[in-house]
GROMACS .gro file of C-alpha atoms in nm:
model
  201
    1UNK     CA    1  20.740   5.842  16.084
    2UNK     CA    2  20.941   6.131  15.894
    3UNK     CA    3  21.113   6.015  15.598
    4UNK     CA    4  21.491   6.143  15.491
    5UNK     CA    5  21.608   6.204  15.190
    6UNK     CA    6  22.009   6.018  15.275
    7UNK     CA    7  22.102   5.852  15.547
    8UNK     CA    8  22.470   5.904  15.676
    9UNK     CA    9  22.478   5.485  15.651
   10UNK     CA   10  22.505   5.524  15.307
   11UNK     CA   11  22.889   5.649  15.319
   12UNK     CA   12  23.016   5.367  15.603
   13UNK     CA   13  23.179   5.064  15.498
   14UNK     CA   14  22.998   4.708  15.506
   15UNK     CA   15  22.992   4.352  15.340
   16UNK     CA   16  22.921   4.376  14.975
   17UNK     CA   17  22.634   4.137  15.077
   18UNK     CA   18  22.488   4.371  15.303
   19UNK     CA   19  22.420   4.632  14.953
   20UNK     CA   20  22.116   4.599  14.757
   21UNK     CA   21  22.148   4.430  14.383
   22UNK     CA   22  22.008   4.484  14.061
   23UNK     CA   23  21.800   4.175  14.099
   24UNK     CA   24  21.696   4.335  14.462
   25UNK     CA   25  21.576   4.606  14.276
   26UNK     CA   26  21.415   4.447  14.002
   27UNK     CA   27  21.184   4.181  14.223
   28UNK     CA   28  21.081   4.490  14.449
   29UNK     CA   29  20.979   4.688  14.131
   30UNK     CA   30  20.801   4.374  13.963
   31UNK     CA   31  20.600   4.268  14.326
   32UNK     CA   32  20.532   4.693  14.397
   33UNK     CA   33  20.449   4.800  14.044
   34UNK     CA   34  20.102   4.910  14.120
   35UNK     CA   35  20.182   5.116  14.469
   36UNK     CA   36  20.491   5.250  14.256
   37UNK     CA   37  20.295   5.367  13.982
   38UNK     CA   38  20.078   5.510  14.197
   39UNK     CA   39  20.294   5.725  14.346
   40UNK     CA   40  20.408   5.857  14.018
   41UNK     CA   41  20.067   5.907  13.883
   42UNK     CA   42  19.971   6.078  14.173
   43UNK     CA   43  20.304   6.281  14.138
   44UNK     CA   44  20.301   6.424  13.771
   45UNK     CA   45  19.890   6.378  13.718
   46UNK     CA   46  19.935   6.256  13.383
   47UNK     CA   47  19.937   5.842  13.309
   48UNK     CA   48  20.235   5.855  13.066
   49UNK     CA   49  20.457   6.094  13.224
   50UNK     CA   50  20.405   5.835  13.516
   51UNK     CA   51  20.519   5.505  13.367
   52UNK     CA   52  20.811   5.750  13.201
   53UNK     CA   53  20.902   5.866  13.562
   54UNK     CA   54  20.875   5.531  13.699
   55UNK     CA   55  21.124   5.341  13.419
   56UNK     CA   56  21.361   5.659  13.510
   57UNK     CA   57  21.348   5.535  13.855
   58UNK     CA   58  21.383   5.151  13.780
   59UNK     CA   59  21.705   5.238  13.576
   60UNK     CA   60  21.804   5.473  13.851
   61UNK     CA   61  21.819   5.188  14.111
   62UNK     CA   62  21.883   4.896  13.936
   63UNK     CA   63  22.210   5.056  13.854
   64UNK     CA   64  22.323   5.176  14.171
   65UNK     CA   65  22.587   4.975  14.383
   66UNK     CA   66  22.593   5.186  14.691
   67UNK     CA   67  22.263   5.122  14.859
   68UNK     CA   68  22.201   4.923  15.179
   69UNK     CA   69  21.936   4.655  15.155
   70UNK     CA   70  21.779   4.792  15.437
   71UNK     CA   71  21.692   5.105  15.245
   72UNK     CA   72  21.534   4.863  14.993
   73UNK     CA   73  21.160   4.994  15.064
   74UNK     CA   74  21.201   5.349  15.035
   75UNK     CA   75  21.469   5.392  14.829
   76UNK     CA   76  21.281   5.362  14.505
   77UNK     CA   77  21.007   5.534  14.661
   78UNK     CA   78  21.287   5.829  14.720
   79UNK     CA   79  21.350   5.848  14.349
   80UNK     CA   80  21.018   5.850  14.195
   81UNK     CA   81  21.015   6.150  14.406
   82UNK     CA   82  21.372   6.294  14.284
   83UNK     CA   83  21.208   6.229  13.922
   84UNK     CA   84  20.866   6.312  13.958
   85UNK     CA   85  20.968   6.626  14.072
   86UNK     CA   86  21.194   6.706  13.722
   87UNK     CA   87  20.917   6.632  13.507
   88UNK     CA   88  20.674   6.778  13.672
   89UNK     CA   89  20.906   7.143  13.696
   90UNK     CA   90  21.042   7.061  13.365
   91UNK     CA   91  21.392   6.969  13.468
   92UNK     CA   92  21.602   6.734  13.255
   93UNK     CA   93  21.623   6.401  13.325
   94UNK     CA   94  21.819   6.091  13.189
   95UNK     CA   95  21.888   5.735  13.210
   96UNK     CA   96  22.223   5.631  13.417
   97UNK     CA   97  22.216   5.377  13.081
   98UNK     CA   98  22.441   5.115  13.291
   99UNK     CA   99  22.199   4.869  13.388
  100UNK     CA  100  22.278   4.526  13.398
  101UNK     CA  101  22.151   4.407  13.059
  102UNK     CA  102  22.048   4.016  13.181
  103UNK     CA  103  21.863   4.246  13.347
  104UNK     CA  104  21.481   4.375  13.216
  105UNK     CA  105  21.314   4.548  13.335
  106UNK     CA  106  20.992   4.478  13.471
  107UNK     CA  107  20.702   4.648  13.254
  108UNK     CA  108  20.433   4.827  13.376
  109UNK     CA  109  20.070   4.694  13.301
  110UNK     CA  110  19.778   4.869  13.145
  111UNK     CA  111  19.586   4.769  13.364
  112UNK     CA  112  19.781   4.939  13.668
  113UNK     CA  113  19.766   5.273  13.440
  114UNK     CA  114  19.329   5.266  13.442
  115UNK     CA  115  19.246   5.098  13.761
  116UNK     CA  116  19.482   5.407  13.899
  117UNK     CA  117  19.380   5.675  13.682
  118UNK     CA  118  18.974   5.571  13.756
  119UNK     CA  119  19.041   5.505  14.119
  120UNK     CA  120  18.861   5.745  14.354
  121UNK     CA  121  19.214   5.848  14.546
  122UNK     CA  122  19.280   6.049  14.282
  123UNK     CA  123  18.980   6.262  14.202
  124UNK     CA  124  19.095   6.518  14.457
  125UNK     CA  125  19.447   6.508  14.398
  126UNK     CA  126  19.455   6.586  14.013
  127UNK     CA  127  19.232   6.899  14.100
  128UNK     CA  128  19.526   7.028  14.306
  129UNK     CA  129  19.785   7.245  14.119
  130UNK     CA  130  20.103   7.142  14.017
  131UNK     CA  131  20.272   7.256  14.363
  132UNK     CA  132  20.028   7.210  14.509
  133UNK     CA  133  20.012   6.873  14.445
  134UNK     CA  134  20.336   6.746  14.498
  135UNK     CA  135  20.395   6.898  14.804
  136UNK     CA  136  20.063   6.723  14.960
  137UNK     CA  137  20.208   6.387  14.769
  138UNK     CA  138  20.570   6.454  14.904
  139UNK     CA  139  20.479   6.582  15.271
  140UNK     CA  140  20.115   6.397  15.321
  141UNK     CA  141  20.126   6.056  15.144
  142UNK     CA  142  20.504   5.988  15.161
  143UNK     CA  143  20.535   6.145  15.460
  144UNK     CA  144  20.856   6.398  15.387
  145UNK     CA  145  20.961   6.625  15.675
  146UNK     CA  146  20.892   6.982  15.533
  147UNK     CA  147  21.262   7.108  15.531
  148UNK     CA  148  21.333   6.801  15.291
  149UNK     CA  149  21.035   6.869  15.070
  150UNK     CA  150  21.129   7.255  15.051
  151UNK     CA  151  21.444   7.199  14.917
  152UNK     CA  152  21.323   6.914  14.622
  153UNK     CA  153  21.108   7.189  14.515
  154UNK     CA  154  21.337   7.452  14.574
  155UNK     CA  155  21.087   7.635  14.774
  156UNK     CA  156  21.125   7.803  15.147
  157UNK     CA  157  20.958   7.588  15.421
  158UNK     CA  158  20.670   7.858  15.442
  159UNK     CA  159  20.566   7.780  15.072
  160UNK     CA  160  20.543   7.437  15.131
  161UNK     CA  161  20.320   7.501  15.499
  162UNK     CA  162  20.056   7.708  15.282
  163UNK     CA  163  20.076   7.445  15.035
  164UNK     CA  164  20.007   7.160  15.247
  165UNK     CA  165  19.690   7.392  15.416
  166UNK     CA  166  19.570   7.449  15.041
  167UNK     CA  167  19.555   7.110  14.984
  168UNK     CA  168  19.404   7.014  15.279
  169UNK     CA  169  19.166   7.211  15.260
  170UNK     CA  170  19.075   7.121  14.886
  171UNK     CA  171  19.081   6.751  15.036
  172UNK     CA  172  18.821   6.851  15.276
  173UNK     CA  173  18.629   6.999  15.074
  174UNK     CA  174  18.615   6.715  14.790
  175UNK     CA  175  18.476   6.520  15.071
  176UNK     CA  176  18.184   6.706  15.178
  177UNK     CA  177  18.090   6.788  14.802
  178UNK     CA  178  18.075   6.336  14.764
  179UNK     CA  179  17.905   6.295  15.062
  180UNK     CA  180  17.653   6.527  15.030
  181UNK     CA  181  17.626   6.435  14.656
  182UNK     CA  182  17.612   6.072  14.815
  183UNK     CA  183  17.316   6.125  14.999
  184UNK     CA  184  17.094   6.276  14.746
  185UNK     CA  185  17.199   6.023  14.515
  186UNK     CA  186  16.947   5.798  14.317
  187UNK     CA  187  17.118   5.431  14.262
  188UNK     CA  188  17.124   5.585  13.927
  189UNK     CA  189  17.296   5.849  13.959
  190UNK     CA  190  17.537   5.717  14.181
  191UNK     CA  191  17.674   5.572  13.894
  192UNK     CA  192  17.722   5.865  13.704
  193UNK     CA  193  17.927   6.016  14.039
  194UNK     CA  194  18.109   5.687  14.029
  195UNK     CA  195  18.228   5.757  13.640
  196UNK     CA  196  18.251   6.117  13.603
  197UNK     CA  197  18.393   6.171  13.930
  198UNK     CA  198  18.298   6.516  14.131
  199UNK     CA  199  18.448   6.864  14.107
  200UNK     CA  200  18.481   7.064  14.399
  201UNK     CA  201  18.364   7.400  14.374
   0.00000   0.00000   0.00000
C-alpha cells in the first residue's frame, strides 16, 4: 500500500477530539522508539544524526494541532522522513520550540542505538550511497510512491527508478556474498561474519 505525503483530510473541519494530542504523540513515540529509530538510522547511516533526527521529529509532532488521529501511525513516520532527508542533504533544520512543556519527551535508549547499529538489516543498507540509500529507505521500506519520493529529494522520477535498481541490486548481491560465505563457514568463523559483518564486492 502506497504511502502519501498529505492527505486532503487534513484541511476539513472535525471535532477537536477527533485531532491527535501531544500526549498521542508522546505514548506512540515512547511504545515505537525502537522501529522509529530505526527508520532514522537506516535514513542518515550515522547513530547520532539518528536520535538528532528523531527528537526533531518528536518536537515536530508533539507540537502540531492539526493532525487527525487516524494519521497517528504514519505521521511521525512521515517526518523522520521530511528530516532525515535535511540532514542527510545538509538542509537546515529546527525545532518548532512550542511543545507542551508538562510534556518530555520520551528519550531514546542506548540500547536501541547498538542492537540497531549491529543488527544484520543494516549491513547492506549503510553500503548504499547517500541517495542511494534513502531512496531504497523512502520507496522500499516505507513504501513511498516514486513521484512523492522524487520531489523530497528534489530529484526527477527517473533518478529515483535507477536508484531503487542500484540498490536492489546491491541488496541482491549482499545476499549471495552471506550465503555463500555461510556455507563455507566454520562455526568459527561464523562468528567473525556475525561481528564484522560482510562487504559486497
Amino acid at each position: 500500500m502506497s504511502r502519501t505525503l498529505v492527505s486532503n483530510d487534513r484541511w476539513k473541519l472535525y471535532p477537536a477530539s477527533e485531532y491527535a494530542t501531544a500526549n498521542d504523540f508522546q505514548k506512540l513515540f515512547a511504545s515505537e522508539m525502537v522501529e522509529l529509530f530505526r527508520l532514522a538510522f537506516f535514513l542518515t547511516a550515522d547513530a547520532e544524526k539518528a536520535e538528532h533526527c528523531v527528537t526533531l521529529a518528536m518536537q515536530e509532532c508533539m507540537a502540531t494541532g492539526d493532525v487527525l488521529k487516524s494519521w497517528l501511525p504514519l505521521w511521525p513516520r512521515n517526518a523522520l522522513i521530511r528530516n532525515g532527508v535535511k540532514i542527510v542533504t545538509g538542509k537546515p533544520v529546527c525545532s518548532p520550540g512550542n511543545i507542551p512543556p508538562q510534556k518530555p519527551l520520551p528519550t531514546i535508549h542506548k540500547s536501541h542505538r547498538s542492537s540497531i547499529a549491529a543488527s544484520d538489516d543494516s549491513l547492506g543498507i549503510l553500503q548504499f550511497s547517500d541517495f542511494d540509500r534513502l531512496v531504497h529507505v523512502i520507496c522500499i521500506l516505507e513504501h513511498y510512491p516514486t513521484r512523492d519520493c522524487a520531489v523530497l529529494l528534489a530529484s526527477s522520477r527517473q533518478e529515483v527508478r535507477d536508484a531503487q535498481n542500484r540498490a536492489l541490486g546491491l541488496t541482491a548481491a549482499f545476499e549471495r556474498e552471506f550465503r555463500r560465505l555461510f556455507s563455507e563457514a566454520s562455526p568459527r568463523s561464523l562468528l567473525e561474519i556475525d561481528r564484522i559483518g560482510v562487504n559486497t564486492p
